[in-house]
CSV table of C-alpha atoms and ligand atoms in Angstrom, one decimal:
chain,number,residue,atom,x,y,z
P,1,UNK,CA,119.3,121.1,58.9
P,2,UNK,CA,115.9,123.1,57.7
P,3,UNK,CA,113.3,121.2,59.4
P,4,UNK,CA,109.4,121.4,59.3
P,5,UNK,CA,107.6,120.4,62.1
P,6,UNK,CA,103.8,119.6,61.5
P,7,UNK,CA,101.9,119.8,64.7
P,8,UNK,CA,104.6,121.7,66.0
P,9,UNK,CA,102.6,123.6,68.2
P,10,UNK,CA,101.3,120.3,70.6
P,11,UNK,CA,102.5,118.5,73.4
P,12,UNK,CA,105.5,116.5,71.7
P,13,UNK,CA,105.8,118.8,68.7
P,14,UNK,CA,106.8,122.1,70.8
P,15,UNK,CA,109.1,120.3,73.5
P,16,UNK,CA,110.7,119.1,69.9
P,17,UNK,CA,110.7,122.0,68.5
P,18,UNK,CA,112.7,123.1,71.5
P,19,UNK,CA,115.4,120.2,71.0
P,20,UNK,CA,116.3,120.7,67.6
P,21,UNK,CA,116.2,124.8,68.1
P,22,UNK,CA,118.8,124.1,70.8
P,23,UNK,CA,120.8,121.6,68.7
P,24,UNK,CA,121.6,124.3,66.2
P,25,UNK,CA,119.1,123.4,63.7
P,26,UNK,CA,116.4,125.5,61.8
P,27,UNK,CA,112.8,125.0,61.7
P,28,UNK,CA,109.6,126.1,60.4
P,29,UNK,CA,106.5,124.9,62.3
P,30,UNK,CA,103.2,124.5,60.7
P,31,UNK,CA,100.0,123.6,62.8
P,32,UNK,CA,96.2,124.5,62.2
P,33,UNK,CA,96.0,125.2,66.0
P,34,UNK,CA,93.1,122.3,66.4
P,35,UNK,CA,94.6,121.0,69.2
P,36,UNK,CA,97.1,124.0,70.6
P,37,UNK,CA,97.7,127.8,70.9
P,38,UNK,CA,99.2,130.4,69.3
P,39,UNK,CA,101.0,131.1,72.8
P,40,UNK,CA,103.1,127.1,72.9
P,41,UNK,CA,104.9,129.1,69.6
P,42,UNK,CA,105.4,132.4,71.5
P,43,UNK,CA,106.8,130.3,74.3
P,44,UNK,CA,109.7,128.0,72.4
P,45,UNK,CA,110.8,131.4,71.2
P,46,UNK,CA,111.0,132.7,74.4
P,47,UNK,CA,112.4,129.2,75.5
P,48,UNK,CA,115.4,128.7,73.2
P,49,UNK,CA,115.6,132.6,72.2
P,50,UNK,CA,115.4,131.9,68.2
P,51,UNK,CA,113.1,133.0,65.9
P,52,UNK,CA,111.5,130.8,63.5
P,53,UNK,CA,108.4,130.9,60.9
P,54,UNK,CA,105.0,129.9,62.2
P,55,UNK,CA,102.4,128.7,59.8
P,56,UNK,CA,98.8,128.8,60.7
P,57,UNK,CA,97.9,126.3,58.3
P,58,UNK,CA,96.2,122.8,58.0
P,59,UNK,CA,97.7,119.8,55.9
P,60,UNK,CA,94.7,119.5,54.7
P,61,UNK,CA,94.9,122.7,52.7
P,62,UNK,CA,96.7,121.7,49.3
P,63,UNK,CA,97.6,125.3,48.6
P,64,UNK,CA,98.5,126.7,51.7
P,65,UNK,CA,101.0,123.6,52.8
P,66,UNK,CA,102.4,124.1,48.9
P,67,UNK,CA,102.9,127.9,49.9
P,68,UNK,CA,105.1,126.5,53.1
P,69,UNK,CA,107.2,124.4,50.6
P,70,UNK,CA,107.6,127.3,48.0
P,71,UNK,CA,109.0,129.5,51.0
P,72,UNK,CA,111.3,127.0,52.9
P,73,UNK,CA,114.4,125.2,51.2
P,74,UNK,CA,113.2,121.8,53.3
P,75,UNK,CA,115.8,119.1,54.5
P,76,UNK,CA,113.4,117.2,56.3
P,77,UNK,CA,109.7,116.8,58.2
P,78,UNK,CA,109.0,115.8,61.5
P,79,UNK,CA,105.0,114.7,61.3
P,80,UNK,CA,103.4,115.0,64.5
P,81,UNK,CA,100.3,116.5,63.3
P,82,UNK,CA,97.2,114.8,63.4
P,83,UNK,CA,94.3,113.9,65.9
P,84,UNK,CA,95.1,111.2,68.8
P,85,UNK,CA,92.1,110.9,71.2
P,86,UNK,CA,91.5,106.9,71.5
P,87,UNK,CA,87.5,107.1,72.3
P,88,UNK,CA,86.9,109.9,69.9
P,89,UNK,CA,88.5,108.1,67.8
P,90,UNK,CA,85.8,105.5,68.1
P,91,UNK,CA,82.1,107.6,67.7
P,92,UNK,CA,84.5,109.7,65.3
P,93,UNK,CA,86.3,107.1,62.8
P,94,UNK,CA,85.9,109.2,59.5
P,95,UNK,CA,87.0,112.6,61.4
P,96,UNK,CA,90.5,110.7,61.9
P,97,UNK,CA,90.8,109.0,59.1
P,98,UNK,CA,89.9,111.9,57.3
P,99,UNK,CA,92.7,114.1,59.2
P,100,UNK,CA,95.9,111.9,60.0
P,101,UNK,CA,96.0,110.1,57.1
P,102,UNK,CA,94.3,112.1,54.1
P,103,UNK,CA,96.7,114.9,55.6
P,104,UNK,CA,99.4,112.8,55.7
P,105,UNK,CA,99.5,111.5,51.8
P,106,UNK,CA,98.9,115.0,51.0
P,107,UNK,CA,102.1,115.7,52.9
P,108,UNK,CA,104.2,113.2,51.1
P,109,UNK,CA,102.8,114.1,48.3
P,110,UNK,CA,104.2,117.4,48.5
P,111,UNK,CA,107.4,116.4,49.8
P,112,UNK,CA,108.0,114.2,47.0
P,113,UNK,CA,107.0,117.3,44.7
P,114,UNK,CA,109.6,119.3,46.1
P,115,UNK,CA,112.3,116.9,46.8
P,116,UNK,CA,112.6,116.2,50.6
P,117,UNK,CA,112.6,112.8,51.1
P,118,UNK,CA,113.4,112.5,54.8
P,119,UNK,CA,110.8,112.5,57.4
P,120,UNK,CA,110.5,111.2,60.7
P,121,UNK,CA,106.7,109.7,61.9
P,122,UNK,CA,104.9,110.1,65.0
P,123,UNK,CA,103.5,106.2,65.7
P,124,UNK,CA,102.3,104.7,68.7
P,125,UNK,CA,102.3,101.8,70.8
P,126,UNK,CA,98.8,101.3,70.0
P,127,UNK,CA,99.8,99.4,66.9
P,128,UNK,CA,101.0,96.4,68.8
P,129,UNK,CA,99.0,93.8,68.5
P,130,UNK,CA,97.0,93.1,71.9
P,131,UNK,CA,98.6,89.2,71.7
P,132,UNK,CA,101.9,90.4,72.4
P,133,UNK,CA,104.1,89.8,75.5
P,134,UNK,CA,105.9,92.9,77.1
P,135,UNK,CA,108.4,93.9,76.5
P,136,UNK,CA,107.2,95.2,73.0
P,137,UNK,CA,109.7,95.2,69.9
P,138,UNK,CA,109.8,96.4,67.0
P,139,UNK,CA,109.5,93.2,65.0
P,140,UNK,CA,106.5,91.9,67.1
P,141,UNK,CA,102.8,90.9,65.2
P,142,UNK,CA,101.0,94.8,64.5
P,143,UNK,CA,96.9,94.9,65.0
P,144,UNK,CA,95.1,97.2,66.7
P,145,UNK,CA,91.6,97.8,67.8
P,146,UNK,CA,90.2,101.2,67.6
P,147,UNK,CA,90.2,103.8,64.7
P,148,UNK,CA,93.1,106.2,66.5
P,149,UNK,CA,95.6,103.3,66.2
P,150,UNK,CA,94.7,102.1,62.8
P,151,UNK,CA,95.5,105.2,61.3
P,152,UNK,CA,98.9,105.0,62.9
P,153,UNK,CA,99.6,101.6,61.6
P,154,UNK,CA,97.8,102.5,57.8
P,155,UNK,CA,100.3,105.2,58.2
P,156,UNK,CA,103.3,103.3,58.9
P,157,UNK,CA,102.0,100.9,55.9
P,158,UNK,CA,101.9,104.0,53.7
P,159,UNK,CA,105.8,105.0,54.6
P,160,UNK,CA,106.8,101.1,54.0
P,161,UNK,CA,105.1,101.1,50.4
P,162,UNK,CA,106.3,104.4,49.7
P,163,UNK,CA,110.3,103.3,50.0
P,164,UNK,CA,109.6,99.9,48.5
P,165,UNK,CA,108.7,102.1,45.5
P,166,UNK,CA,111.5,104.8,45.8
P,167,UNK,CA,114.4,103.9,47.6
P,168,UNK,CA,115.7,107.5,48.3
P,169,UNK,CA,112.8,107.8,50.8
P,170,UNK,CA,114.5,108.3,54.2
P,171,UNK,CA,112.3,107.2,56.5
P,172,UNK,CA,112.0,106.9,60.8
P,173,UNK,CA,108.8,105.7,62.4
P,174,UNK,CA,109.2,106.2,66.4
P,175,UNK,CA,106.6,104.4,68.7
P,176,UNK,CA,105.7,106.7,71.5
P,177,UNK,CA,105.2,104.8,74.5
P,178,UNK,CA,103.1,107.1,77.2
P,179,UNK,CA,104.8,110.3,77.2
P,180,UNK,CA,104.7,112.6,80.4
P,181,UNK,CA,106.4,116.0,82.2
P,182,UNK,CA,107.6,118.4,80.8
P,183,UNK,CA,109.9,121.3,79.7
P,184,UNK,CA,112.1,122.0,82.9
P,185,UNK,CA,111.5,125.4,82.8
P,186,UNK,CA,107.9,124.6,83.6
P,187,UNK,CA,106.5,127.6,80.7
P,188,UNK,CA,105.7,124.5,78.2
P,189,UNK,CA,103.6,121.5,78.8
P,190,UNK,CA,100.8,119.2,77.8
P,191,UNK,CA,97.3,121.6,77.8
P,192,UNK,CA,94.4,119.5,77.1
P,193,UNK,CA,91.1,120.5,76.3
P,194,UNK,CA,88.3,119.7,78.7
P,195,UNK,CA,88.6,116.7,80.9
P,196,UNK,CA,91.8,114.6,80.4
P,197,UNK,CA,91.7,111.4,79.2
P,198,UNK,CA,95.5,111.0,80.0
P,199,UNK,CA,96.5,109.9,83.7
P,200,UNK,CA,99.2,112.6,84.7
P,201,UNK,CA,96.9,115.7,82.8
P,202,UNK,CA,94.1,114.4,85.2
P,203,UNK,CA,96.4,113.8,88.1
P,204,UNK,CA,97.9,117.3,87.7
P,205,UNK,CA,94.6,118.8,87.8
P,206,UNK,CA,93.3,117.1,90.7
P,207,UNK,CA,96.3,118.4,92.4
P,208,UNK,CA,95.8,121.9,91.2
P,209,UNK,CA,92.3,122.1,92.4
P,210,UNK,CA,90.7,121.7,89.1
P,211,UNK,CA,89.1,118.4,89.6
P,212,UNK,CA,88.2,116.4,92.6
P,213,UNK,CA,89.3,113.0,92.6
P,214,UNK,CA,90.9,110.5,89.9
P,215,UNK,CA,89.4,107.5,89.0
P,216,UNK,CA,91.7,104.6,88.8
P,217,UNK,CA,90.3,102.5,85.8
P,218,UNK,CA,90.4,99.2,87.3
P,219,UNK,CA,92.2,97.4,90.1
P,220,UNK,CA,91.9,93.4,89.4
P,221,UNK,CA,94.4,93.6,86.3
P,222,UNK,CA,97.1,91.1,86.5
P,223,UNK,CA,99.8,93.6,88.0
P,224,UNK,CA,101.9,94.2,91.2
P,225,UNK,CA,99.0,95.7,92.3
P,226,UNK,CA,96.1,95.7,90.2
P,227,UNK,CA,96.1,98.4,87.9
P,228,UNK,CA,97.0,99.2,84.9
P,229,UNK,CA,100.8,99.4,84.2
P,230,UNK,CA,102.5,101.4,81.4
P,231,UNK,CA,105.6,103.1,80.1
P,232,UNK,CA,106.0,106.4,81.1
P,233,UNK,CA,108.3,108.2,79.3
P,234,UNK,CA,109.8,111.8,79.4
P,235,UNK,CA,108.6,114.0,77.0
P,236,UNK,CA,112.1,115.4,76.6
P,237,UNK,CA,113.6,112.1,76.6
P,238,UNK,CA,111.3,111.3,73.9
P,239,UNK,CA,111.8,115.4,71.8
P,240,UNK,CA,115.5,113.7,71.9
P,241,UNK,CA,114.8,110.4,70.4
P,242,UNK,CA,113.8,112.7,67.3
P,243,UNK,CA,116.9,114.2,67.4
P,244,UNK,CA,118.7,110.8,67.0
P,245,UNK,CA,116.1,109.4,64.4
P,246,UNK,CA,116.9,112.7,62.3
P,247,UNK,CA,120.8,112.1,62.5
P,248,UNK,CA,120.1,108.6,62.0
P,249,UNK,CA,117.9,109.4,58.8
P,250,UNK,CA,119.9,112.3,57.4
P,251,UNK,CA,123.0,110.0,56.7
P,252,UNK,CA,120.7,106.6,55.7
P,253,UNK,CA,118.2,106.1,53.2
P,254,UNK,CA,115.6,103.1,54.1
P,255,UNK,CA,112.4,102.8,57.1
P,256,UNK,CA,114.0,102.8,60.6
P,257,UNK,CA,111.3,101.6,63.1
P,258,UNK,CA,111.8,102.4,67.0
P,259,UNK,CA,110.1,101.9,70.3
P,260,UNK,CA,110.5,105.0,72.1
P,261,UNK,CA,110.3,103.9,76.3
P,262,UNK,CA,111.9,103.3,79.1
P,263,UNK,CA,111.4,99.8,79.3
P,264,UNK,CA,109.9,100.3,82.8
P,265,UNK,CA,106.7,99.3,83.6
P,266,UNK,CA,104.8,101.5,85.9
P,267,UNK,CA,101.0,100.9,87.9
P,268,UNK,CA,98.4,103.7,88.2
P,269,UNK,CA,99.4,103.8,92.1
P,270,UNK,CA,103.0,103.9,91.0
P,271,UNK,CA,102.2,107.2,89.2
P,272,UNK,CA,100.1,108.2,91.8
P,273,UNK,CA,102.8,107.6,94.7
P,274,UNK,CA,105.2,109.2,93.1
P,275,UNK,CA,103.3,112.0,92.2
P,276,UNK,CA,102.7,112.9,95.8
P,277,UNK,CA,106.5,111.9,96.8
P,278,UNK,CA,107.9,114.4,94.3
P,279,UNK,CA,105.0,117.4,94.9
P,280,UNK,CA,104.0,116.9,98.7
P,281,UNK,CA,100.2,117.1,97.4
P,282,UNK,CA,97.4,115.0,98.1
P,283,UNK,CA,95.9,113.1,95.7
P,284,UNK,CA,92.6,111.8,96.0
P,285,UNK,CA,91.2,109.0,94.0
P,286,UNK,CA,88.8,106.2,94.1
P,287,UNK,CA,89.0,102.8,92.1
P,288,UNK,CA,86.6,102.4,89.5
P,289,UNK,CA,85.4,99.8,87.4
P,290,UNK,CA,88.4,99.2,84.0
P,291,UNK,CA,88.1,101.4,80.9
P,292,UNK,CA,86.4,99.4,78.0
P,293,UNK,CA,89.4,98.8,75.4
P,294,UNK,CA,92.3,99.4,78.4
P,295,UNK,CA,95.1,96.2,78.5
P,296,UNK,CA,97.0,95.7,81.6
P,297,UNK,CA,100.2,95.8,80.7
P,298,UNK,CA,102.4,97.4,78.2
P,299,UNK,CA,106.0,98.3,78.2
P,300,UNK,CA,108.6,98.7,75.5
P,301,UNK,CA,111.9,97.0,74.8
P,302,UNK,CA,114.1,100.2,73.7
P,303,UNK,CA,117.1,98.2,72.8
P,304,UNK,CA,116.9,99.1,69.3
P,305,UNK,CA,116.9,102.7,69.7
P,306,UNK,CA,119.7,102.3,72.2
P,307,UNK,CA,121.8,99.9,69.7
P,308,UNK,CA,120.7,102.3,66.6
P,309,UNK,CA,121.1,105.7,67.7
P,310,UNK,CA,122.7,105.5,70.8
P,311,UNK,CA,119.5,107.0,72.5
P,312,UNK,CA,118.2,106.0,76.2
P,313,UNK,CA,116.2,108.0,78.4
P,314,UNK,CA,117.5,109.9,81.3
P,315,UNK,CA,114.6,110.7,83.6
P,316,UNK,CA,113.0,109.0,85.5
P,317,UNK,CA,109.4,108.5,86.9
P,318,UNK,CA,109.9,110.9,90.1
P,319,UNK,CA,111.6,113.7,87.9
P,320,UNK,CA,108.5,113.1,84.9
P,321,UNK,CA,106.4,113.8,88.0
P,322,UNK,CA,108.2,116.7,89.0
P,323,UNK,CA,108.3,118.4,86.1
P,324,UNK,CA,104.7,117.9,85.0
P,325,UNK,CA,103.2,119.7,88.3
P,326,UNK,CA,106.3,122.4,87.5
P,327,UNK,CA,104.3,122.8,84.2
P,328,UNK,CA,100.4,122.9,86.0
P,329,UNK,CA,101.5,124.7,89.1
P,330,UNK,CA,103.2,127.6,87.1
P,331,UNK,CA,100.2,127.3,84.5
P,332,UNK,CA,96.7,126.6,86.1
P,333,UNK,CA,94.6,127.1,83.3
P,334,UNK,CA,97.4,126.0,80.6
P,335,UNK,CA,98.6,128.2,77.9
P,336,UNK,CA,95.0,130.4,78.4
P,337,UNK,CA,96.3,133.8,80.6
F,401,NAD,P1,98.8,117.3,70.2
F,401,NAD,O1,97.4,117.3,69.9
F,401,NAD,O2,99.3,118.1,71.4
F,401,NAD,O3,99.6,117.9,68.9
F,401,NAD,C1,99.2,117.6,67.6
F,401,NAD,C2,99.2,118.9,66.9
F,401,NAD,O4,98.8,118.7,65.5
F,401,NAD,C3,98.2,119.9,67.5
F,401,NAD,O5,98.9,121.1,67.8
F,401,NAD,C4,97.1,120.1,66.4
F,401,NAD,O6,96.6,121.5,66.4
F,401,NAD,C5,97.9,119.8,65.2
F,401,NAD,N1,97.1,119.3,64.0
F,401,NAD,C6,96.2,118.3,64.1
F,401,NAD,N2,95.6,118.1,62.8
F,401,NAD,C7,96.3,119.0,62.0
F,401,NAD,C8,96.2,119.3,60.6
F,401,NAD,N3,95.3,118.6,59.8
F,401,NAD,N4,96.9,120.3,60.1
F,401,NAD,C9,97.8,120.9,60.9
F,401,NAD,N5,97.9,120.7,62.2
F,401,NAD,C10,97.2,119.7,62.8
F,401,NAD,O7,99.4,115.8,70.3
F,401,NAD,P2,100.8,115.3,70.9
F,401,NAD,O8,100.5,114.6,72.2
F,401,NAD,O9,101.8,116.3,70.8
F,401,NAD,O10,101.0,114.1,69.8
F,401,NAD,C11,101.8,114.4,68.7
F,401,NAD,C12,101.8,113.1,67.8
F,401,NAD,O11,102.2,112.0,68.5
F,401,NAD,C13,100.4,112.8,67.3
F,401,NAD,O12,100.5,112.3,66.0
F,401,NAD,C14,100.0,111.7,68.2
F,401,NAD,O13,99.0,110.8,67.6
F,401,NAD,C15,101.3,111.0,68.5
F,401,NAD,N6,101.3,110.2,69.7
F,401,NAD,C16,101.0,110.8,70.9
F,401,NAD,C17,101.0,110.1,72.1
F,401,NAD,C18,100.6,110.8,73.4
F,401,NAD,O14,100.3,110.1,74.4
F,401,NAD,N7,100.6,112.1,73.5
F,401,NAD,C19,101.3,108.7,72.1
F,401,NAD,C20,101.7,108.1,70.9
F,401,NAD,C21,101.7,108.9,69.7
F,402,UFG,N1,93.9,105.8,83.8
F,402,UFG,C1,93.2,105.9,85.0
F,402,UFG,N2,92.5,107.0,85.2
F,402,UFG,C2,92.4,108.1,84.3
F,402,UFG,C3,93.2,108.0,83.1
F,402,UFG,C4,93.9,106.8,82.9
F,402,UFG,O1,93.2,105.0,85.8
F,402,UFG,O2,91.7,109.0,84.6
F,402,UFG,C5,94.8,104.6,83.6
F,402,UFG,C6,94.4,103.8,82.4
F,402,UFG,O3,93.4,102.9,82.7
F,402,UFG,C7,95.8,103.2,82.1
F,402,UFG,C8,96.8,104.3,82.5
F,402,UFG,O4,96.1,105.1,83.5
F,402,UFG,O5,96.0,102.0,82.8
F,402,UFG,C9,97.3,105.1,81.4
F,402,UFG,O6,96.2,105.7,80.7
F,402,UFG,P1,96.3,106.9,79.6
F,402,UFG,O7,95.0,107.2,79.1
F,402,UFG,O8,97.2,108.0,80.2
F,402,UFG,O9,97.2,106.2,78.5
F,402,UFG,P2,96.9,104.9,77.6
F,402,UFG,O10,98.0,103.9,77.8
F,402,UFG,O11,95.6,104.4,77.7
F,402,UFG,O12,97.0,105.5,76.1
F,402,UFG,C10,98.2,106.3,75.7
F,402,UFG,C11,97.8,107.3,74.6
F,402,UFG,C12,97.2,106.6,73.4
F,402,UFG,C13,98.2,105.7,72.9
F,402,UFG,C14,98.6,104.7,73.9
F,402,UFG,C15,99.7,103.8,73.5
F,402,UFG,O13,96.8,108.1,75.2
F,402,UFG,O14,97.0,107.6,72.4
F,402,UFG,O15,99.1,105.4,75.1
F,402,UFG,O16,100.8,104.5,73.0
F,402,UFG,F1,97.6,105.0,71.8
């Protein structure tokens, strides 16, 4: 298939981009480089040793996304392209409304102007409502509580009202649990700007010698051992889920929802332990008081996907930890030389 990947040039998008270059398909990869580099493209070239078309463009820019469509014979889109900083989110609320979901019905809109009707959305555990008992599925009550997550679940809201109104949409809307490592080859990776907010991106630095200690966010939640326990899942575990969601989606029309995790909770000390198990570094860290808006537990029941698309993840937390210091050790200061 001829894919386009928005936001191809991120975290998720380019270890995708990756997956589907390796499983024979073709893509074009658009991203305004907000939130990436130029070099993440130069490196899934290098990576799976195809070319592809690289558009520096933003979603937001009617005519230049319309360009993209005009050049490309489109079977599909992967969307990963938006904003996803939780706190931001929160001094920032009209910045991401603005960007994920403005660019997103401009998106569709041009998809259903040139005929592609398949595309596969980037949603988040976030949009579980707070109520819920882990393990999360798919079917469980939806709220959330900062502007990040609504404009995943006004999103998913958007894709549901769009195929009750046209039922050739092909739709797949995968919920990203909390996606680490990376690429084994250690040349792509998650690059943050600034100071993480993200555990392992702040855990790899303070290993690297680019921070001094972590702060553990808490340590009376009600866990095996206090903090704050999540599902940590493979980023290429996760590119490969879109593989399956874009097989599942190129041979059914209809909204296909799926939790995208390992079903494994895992503590902040869990992460931390393993970390140093798998890399021999010391990692220094001090407990802190919790992170306004943080819960204690999530985890996701991935028996859908499993049942679905015959997906299930293959790495596990040692190997995620593995391969993320790969990634920082080989790359100190990211994708900057
Ligand atoms: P990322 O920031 O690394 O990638 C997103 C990419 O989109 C960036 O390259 C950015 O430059 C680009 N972009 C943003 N706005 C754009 C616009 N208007 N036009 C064109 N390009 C634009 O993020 P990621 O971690 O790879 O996440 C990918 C998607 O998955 C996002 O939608 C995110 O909300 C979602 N998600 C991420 C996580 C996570 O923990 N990383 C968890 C759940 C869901
Ligand atoms: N944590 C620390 N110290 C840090 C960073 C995080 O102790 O410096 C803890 C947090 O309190 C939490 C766990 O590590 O218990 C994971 O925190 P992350 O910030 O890595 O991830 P979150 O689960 O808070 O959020 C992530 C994404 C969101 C997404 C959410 C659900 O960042 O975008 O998963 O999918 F909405």
């Amino acid at each position: 298939m001829k894919i386009l990947v928005t936001g191809g040039a991120g975290y998720i998008g380019s270890h995708t981009a990756v997956e589907l270059l390796d499983a024979g398909h073709e893509i074009a990869i658009v991203d305004n480089l907000s939130n990436s580099k130029i070099e993440a493209v130069n490196r899934i070239k290098e990576i799976s040793n195809r070319e592809f078309k690289f558009y520096q463009v933003d979603l937001l820019d009617e005519n230049g996304l319309r360009n993209v469509f005009l050049e490309n014979d489109f079977d599909a889109v992967i969307h990963f392209a938006g904003f996803k900083a939780v706190g931001e989110s929160v001094s920032k609320p009209l910045k991401y409304y603005y960007n994920n979901i403005t660019s997103t019905v401009m998106l569709l809109e041009m998809m259903s102007e040139f005929g592609v009707k398949k595309i596969v959305f980037s949603s988040s555990a976030t949009v579980y409502d707070s109520s819920n008992k882990p393990p999360l599925k798919e079917d469980m009550k939806l709220g959330t509580t900062n502007p990040y997550g609504s404009t995943k679940f006004m999103i998913e809201e958007i894709l549901r009202d769009l195929y009750a109104s046209d039922s050739e949409w092909a739709i797949s809307i995968l919920r990203y649990f909390n996606p680490i490592g990376a690429h084994k080859c250690g040349r792509i990776g998650e690059d943050p700007n600034g100071i993480p907010n993200n555990l392992m991106p702040y855990i790899t630095q303070v290993a690297v010698g680019k921070r001094e200690k972590l702060s553990v966010f808490g340590s009376d939640y009600d866990t095996h051992d206090g903090t704050g326990v999540r599902d940590y899942i493979h980023v290429v575990d996760l590119a490969i889920g879109h593989i399956k969601a874009l097989d599942k989606i190129s041979n059914n029309k209809g909204v296909f929802t799926y939790n995208l995790g390992t079903g494994i909770g895992c503590s902040v000390l869990d992460v931390v332990n393993n970390f140093i198990k798998a890399t021999g570094k010391e990692i220094l860290y001090e407990i802190v008081d919790r992170r306004p808006g943080d819960i204690d537990v999530c985890f996701a029941d991935s028996t859908r996907a499993l049942d679905e698309l015959g997906w299930k993840t293959k790495y596990d937390l040692y190997n995620m930890c593995l391969d993320s210091w790969n990634w920082q050790k080989n790359n100190p200061n990211g994708y900057e030389k």
